[in-house]
Coordinates of C-alpha atoms in Angstrom, one line a residue:
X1 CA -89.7 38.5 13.3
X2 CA -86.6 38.2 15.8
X3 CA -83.9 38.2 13.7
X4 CA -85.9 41.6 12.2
X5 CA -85.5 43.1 16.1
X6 CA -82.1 41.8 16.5
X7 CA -81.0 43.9 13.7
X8 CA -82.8 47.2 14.2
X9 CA -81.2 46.3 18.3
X10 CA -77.6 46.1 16.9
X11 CA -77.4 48.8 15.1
X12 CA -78.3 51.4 17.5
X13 CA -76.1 50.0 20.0
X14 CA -73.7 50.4 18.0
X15 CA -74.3 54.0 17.8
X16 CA -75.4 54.4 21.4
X17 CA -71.7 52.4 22.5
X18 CA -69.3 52.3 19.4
X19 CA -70.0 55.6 18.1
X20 CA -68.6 57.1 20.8
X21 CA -65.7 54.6 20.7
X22 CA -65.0 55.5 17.4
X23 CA -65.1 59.3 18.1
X24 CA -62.6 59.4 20.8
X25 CA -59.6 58.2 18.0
X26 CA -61.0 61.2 15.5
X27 CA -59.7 64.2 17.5
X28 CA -63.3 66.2 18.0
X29 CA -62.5 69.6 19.3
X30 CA -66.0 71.5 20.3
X31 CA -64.0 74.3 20.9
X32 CA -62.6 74.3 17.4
X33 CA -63.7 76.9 15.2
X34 CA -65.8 75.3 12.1
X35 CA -65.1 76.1 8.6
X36 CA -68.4 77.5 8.2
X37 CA -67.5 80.0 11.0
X38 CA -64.3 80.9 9.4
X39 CA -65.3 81.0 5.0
X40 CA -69.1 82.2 5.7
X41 CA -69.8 82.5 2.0
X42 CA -73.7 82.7 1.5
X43 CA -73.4 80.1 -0.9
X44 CA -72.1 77.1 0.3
X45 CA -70.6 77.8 3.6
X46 CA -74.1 78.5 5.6
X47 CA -74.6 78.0 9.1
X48 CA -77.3 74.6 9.2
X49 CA -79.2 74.0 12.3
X50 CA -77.3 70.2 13.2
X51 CA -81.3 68.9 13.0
X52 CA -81.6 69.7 10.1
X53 CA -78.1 68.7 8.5
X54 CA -79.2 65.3 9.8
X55 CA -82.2 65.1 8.0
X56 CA -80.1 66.8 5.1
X57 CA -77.7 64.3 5.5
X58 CA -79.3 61.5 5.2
X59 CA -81.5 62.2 2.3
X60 CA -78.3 63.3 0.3
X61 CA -76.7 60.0 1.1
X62 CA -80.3 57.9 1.3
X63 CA -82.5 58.7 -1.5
X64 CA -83.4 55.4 -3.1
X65 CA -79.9 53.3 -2.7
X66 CA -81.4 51.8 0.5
X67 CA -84.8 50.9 -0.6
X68 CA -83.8 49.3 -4.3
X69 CA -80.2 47.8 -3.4
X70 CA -81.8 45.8 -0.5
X71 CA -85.0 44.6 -2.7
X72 CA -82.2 43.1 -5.0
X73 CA -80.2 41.9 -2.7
X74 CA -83.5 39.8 -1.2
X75 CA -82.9 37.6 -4.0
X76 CA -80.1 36.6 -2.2
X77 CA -82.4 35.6 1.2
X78 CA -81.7 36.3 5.1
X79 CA -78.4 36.5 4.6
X80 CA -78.7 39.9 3.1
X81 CA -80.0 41.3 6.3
X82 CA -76.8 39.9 7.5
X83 CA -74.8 41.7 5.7
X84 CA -76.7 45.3 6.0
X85 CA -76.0 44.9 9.5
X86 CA -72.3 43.8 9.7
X87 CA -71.7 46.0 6.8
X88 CA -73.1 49.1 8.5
X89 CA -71.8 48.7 12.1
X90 CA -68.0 47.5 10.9
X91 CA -68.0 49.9 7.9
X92 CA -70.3 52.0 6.1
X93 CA -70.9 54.5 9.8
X94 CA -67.2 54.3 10.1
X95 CA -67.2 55.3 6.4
X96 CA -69.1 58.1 6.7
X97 CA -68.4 59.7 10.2
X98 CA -64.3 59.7 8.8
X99 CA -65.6 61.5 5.5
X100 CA -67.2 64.3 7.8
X101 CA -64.2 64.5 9.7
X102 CA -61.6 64.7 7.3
X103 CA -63.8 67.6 5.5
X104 CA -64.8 69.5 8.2
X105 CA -61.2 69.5 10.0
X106 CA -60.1 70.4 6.4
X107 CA -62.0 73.6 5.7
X108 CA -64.8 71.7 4.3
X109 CA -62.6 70.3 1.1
X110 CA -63.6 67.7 -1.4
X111 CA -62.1 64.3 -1.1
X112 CA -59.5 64.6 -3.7
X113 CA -58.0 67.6 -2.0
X114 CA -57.8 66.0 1.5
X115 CA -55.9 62.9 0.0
X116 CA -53.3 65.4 -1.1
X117 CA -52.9 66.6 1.7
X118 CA -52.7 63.6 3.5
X119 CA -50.9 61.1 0.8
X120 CA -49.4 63.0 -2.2
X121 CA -51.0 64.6 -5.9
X122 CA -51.2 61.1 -7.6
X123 CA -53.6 59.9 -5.2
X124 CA -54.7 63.4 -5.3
X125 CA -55.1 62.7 -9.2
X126 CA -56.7 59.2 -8.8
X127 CA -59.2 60.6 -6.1
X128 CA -60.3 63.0 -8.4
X129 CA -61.2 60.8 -11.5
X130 CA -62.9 58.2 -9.0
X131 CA -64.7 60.9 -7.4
X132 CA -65.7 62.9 -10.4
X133 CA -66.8 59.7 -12.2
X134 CA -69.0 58.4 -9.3
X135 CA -70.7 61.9 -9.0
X136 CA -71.4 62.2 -12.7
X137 CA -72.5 58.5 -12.7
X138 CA -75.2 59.0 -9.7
X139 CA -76.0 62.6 -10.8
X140 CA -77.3 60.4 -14.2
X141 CA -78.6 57.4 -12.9
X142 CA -80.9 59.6 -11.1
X143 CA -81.7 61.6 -14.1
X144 CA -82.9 58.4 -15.7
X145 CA -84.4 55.8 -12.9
X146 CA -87.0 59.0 -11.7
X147 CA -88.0 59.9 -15.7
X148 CA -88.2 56.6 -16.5
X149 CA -90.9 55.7 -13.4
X150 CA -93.2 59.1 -13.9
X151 CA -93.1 58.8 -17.8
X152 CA -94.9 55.3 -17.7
X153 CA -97.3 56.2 -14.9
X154 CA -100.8 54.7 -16.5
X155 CA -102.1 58.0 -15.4
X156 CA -99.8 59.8 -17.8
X157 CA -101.0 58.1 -20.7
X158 CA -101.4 59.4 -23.6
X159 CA -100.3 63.1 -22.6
X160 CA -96.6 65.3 -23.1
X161 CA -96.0 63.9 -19.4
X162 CA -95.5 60.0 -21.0
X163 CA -92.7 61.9 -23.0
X164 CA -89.8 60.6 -21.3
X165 CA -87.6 63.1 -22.3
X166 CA -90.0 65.7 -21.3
X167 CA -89.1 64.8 -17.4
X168 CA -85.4 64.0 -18.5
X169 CA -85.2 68.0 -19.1
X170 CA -87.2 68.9 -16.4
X171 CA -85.2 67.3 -13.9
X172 CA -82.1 68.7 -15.5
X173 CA -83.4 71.9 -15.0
X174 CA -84.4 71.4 -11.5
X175 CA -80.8 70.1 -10.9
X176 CA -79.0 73.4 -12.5
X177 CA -80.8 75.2 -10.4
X178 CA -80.1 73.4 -7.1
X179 CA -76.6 73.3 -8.6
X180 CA -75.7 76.7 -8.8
X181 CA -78.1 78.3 -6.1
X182 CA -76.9 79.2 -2.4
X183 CA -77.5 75.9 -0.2
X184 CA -79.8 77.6 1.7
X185 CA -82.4 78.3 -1.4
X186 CA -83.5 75.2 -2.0
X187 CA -82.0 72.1 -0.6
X188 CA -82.1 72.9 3.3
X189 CA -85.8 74.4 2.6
X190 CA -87.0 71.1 1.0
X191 CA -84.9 68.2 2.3
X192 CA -85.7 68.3 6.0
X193 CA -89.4 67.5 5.0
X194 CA -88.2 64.7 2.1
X195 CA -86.0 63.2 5.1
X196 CA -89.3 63.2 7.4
X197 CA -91.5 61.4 4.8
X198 CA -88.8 58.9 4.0
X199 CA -88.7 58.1 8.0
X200 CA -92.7 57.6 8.6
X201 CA -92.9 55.6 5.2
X202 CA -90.2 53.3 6.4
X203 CA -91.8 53.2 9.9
X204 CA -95.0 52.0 8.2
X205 CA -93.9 49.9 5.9
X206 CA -92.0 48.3 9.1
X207 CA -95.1 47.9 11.1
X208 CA -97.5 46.7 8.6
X209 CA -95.2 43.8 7.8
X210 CA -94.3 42.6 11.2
X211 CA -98.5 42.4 11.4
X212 CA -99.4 41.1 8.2
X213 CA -96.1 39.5 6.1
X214 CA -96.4 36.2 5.2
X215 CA -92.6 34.9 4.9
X216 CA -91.2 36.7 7.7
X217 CA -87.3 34.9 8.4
X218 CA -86.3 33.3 11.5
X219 CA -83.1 32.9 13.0
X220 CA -82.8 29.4 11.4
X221 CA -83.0 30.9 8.0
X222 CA -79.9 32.4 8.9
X223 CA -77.7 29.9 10.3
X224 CA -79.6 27.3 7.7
X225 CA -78.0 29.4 4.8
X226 CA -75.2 27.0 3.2
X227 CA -77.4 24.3 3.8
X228 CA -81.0 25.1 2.3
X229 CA -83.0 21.8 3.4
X230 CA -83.0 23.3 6.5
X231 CA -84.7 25.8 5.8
X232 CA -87.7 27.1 7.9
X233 CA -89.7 27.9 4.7
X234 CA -88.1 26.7 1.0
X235 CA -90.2 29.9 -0.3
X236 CA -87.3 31.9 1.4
X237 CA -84.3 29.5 0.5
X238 CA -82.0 32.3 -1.9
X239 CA -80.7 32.4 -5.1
X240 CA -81.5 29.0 -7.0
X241 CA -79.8 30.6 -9.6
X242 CA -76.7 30.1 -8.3
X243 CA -75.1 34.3 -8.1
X244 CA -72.5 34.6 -6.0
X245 CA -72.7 35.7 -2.8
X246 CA -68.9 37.2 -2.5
X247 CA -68.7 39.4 -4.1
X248 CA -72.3 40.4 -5.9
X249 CA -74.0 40.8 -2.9
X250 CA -71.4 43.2 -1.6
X251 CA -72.4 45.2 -4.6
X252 CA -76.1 44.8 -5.2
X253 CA -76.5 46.6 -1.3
X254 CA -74.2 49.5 -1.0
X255 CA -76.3 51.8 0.5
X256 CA -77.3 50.8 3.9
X257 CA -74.2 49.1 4.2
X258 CA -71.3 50.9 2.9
X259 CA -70.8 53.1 -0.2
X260 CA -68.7 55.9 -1.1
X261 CA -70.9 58.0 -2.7
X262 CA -71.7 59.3 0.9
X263 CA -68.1 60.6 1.3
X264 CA -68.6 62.8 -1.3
X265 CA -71.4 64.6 0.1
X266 CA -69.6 65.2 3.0
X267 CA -68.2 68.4 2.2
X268 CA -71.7 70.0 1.8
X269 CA -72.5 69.5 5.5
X270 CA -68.9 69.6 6.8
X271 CA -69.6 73.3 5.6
X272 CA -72.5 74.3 7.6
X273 CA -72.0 72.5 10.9
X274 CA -71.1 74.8 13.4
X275 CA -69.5 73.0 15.8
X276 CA -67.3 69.7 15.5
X277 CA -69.4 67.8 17.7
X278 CA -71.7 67.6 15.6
X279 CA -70.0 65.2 12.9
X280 CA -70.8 62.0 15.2
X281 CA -74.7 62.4 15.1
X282 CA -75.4 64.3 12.0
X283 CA -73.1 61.6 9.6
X284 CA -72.4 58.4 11.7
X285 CA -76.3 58.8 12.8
X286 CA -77.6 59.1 9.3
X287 CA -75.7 56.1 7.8
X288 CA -77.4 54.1 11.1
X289 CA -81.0 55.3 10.4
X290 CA -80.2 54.3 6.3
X291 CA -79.5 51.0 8.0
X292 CA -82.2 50.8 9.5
X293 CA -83.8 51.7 6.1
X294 CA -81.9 48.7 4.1
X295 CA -83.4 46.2 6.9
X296 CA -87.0 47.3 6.6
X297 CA -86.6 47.1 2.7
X298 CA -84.6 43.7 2.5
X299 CA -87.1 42.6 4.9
X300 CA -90.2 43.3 2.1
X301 CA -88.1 41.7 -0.3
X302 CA -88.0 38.7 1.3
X303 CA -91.2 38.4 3.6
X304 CA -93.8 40.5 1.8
X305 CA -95.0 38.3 -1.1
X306 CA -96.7 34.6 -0.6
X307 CA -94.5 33.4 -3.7
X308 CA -91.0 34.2 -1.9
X309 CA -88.1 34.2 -4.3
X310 CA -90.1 33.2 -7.6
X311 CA -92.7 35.9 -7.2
X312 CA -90.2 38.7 -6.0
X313 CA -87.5 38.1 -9.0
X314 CA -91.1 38.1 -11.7
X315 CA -91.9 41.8 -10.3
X316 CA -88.4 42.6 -10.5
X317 CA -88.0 41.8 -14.1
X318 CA -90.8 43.2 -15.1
X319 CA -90.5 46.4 -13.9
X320 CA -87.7 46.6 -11.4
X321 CA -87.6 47.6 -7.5
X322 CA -89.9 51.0 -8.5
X323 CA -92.5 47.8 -9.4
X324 CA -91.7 46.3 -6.2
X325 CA -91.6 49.4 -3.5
X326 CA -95.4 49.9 -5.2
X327 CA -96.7 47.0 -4.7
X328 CA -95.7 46.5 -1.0
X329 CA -96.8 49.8 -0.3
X330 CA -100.1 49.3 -2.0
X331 CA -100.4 45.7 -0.7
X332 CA -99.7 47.0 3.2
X333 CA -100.4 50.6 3.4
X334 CA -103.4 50.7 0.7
X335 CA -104.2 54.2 -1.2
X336 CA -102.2 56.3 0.7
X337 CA -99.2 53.9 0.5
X338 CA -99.4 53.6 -3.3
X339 CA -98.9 57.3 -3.5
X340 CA -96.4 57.7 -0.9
X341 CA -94.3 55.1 -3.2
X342 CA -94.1 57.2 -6.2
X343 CA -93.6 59.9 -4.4
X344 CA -90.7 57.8 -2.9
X345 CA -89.3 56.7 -6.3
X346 CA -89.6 59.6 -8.2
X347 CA -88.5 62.2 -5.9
X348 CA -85.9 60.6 -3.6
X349 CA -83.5 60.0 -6.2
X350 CA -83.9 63.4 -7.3
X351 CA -82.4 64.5 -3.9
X352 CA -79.4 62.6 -4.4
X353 CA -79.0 63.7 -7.9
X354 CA -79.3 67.0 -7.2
X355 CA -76.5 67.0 -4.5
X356 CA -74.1 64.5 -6.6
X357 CA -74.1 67.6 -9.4
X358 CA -73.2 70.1 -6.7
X359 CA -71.1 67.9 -4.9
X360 CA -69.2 67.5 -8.9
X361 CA -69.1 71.3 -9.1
X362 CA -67.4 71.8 -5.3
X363 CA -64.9 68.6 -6.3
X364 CA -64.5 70.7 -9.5
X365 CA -64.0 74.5 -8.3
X366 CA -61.6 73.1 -5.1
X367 CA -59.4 71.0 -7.2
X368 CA -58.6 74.1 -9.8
X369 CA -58.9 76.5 -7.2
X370 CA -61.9 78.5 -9.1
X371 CA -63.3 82.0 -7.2
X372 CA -67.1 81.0 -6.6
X373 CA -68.3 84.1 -8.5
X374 CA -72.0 82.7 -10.3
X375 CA -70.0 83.2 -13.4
X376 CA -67.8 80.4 -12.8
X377 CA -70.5 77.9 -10.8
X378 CA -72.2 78.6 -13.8
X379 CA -69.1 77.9 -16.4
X380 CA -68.5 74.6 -14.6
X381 CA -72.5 73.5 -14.2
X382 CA -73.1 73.8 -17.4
X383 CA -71.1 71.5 -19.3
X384 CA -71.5 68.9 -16.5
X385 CA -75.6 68.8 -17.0
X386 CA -74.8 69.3 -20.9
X387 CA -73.0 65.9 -21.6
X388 CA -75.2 64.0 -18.7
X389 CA -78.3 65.2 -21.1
X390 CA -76.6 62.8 -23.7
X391 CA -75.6 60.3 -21.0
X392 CA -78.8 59.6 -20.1
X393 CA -79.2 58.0 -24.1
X394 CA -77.0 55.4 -23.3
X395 CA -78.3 51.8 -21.6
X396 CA -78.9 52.0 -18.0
X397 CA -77.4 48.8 -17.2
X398 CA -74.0 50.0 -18.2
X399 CA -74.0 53.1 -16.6
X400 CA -75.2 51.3 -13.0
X401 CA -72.1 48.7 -13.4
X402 CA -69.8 51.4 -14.0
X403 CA -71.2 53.3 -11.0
X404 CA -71.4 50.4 -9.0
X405 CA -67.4 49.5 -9.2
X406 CA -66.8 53.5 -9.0
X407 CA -68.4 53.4 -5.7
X408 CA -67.1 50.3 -4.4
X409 CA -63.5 51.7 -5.2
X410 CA -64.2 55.2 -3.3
X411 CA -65.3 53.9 -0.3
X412 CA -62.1 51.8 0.0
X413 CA -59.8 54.6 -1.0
X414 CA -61.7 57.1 1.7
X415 CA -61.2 53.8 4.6
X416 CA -57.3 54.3 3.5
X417 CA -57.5 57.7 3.8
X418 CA -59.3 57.6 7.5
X419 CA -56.2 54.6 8.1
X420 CA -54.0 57.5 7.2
X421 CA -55.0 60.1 9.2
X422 CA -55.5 57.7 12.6
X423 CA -52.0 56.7 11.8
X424 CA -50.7 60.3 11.7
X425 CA -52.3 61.1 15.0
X426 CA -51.6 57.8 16.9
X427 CA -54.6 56.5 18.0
X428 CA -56.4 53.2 16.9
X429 CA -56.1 52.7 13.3
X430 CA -57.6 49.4 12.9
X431 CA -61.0 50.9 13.4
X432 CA -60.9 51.5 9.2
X433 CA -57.5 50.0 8.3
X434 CA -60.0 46.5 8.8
X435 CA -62.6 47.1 6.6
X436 CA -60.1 48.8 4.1
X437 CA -58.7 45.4 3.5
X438 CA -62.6 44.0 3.1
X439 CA -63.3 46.7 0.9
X440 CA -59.8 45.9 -1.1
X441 CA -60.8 42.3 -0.9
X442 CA -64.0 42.8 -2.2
X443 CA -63.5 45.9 -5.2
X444 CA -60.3 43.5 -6.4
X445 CA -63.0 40.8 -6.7
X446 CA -65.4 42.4 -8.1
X447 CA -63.7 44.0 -10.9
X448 CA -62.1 40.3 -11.8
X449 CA -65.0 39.2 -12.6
X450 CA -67.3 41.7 -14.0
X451 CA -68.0 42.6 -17.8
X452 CA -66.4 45.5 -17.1
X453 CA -63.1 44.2 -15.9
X454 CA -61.3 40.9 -16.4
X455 CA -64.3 38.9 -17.1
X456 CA -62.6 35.9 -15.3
X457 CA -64.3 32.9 -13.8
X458 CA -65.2 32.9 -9.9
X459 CA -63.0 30.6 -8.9
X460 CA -60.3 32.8 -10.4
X461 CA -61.6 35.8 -9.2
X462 CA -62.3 34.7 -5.9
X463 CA -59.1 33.9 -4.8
X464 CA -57.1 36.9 -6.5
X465 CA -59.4 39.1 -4.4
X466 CA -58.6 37.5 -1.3
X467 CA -55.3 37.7 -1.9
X468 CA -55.4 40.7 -2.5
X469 CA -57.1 41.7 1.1
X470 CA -54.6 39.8 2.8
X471 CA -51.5 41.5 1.3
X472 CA -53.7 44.8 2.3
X473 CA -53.5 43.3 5.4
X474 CA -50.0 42.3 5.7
X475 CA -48.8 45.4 4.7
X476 CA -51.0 47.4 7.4
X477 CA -49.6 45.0 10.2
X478 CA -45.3 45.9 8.9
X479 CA -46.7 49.5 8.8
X480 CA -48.2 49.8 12.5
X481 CA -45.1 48.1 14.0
X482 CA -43.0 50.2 12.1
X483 CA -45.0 52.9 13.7
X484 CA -44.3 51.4 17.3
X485 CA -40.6 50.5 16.8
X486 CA -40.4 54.7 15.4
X487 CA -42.6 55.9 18.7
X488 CA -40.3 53.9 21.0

């Protein structure tokens, strides 16, 4: 239960103390006059109360990333919590609070136009692709994951609603709709009340298992990790099957730790807020609270079923972390959990799907420079939802791999970005440039040894990534003395 406390306790210190730390390098004018002030468009540039672009905010960048990726990653044990933590604090907040303040001191852009401003148009070019592939990726993972769950509800049976292409098309249609409507239509009507029920359901989950979970950790599991006889309870000792902790874990929990789908959905926000002060708590606070979120979710992977490891990866084969967020929230919260879990899986990731197809359109109309007449938001939408209709035919498992490495890259090229633009104004660079070279560390890694890459061994793999981080690294120490010896 400690180490539970211990994490929930470092992570708002580190907004309550390094937060503001972080702020002071970014250059926050209050008295600077918002984009949103200045391109008042009724459509996307809409003054947003900053309560309610939190809560907007962190459903865009929540939905269900932070509740499955963290009951995966409990396969892993403790050590995931670990990782949410260190992950979050060092660079996921980081992550985000940069992507806020690169848009919204850049008229609210996309990503791909702020790296051409700050690096050149091939990077420009490469930020694009990235960013438009992980958008269309996420926009069709949550097309599929939310049809898939309420087409096989036992209630369903039997009727057009077990028809799983019956809710593919009705989510499509839900999504052109929030697509091409004014922000202030749909998305900052509904989201503040989705962003409310995913904070009491995560509250309650939290409470019921610090009162009733049978394998909560201890700090011993922890530091017991390489060496499992040591372990407090062997119904917690991780992975028996041997996956690799560097760099799968990194991977399996994105959300709640870092991931940079959230830098792309910083633009719709960076557009509404109406002052610049408002960055820190409205995108560095909503990537703490989806930390928060991760722990309370890794923690019911690992504590909240008497079996442990064996009985967790048996509900996750058979019908993945959907199978699992039911059952804990039947198991601990009765009735009233059991609905508030498929209301949790099916309409969560409709919240981020919704906003990765608008975010695609903005990426889309700012890169070409396209008036935003409803003819064109309507010439661009189209298409998109078009081809990720015939997406959603192909296997899931390759379309999650492919968004997995897409998001893993983005997040490291925005941490390069935010190195850039602290280099540019002087002030403490190493705030990002550090984590860059962990996120360079870890996507070389990764794409060594996936399917999807090179396909090489780990202990191949292993070493070219590191490598790779500590030429990253190398290269951002020459740079910053460079910097000095220029200054001087």
């Amino acid at each position: 239960m400690l180490i539970f406390f211990i994490c929930i306790a470092l992570l708002i210190l580190a907004y309550k103390f390094y937060s503001p730390f972080v702020e002071r390098q970014a250059g926050i004018d209050p008295n600077a006059e918002t984009p949103q002030s200045r391109f008042n468009d009724g459509v996307d540039y809409v003054e947003v109360h900053p309560a309610k672009a939190f809560l907007i905010q962190f459903l865009n960048v929540a939905g269900v990333g932070p509740i499955f990726g963290p009951i995966l990653g409990a396969l892993y044990g403790p050590v995931a919590l670990v990782w949410i933590v260190l992950g979050n604090i060092i660079g996921g907040a980081v992550h985000d609070y940069f992507s806020g303040v690169l848009s919204i001191k850049e008229d609210g852009k996309s990503l791909p136009e702020i790296a051409g401003h700050y690096f050149n148009i091939y990077f420009k070019g490469v930020m694009l692709l990235f960013t438009a592939m992980l958008l269309f990726f996420v926009g069709v993972v949550f097309i599929m994951s939310p049809a898939g769950l309420l087409s096989n509800l036992d209630f369903f049976k039997d009727t057009i609603f077990a028809n799983n292409t019956f809710w593919v098309l009705l989510i499509l249609g839900y999504y052109f709709l929030a697509t091409l409507l004014p922000i202030d239509k749909i998305i900052t009507k509904l989201y503040p009340f989705f962003g409310l029920l995913m904070i009491i359901m995560t509250v309650s989950i939290a409470v019921a298992l610090l009162f009733n979970a049978p394998q909560l950790p201890e700090m011993g599991d922890i530091f017991a990790y390489f060496d499992h006889s040591h372990y407090n309870n062997d119904l917690l000792a991780p992975n028996p099957d041997g996956l690799p902790v560097w760099p799968l874990l990194f991977v399996t929990i994105t959300c709640g730790a870092i991931s940079g789908f959230h830098s792309t959905q910083a633009p719709i926000m960076a557009r509404c807020l109406t002052n610049e002060k408002y960055v820190r708590p409205v995108y560095y606070g909503a990537m703490v609270s989806e930390g928060i979120v991760a722990c309370v979710w890794a923690m019911a992977g690992i504590a909240a079923f008497p079996g442990g490891y064996v009985e967790l990866k048996s509900i996750l084969d058979a019908g993945g972390p959907g199978l699992v967020v039911n059952q804990v929230a039947s198991t601990y919260l009765g009735v009233a959990g059991g609905i508030m879990a498929i209301i949790a899986v099916a309409v969560f990731p409709i919240t981020s799907g919704d906003t990765a197809f608008r975010s695609l359109r903005l990426t889309i109309i700012d890169a070409f420079k396209i008036p935003q007449s409803i003819r064109n938001r309507l010439l661009v939408a189209l298409p998109i939802l078009v081809i990720a209709y015939f997406m959603t035919k192909i296997d899931f498992s390759l379309i999650w791999r492919y968004f997995a490495f897409s998001n893993m890259l983005l997040s490291t090229s925005v941490l390069w970005l935010a190195t850039k633009y602290l280099f540019d104004r002087g002030t403490i660079h190493w705030i990002v440039s550090l984590p860059a070279t962990v996120g360079t560390s870890v996507t070389v890694s990764y794409i060594a040894t996936a399917g999807i890459g090179l396909g090489l061994e780990q202990s191949l793999s292993q070493p070219i990534g590191i490598a790779a981080g500590v030429i990253s690294l190398v290269g951002i120490i020459i740079a910053d003395r460079r910097r000095k010896v220029a200054i001087a």
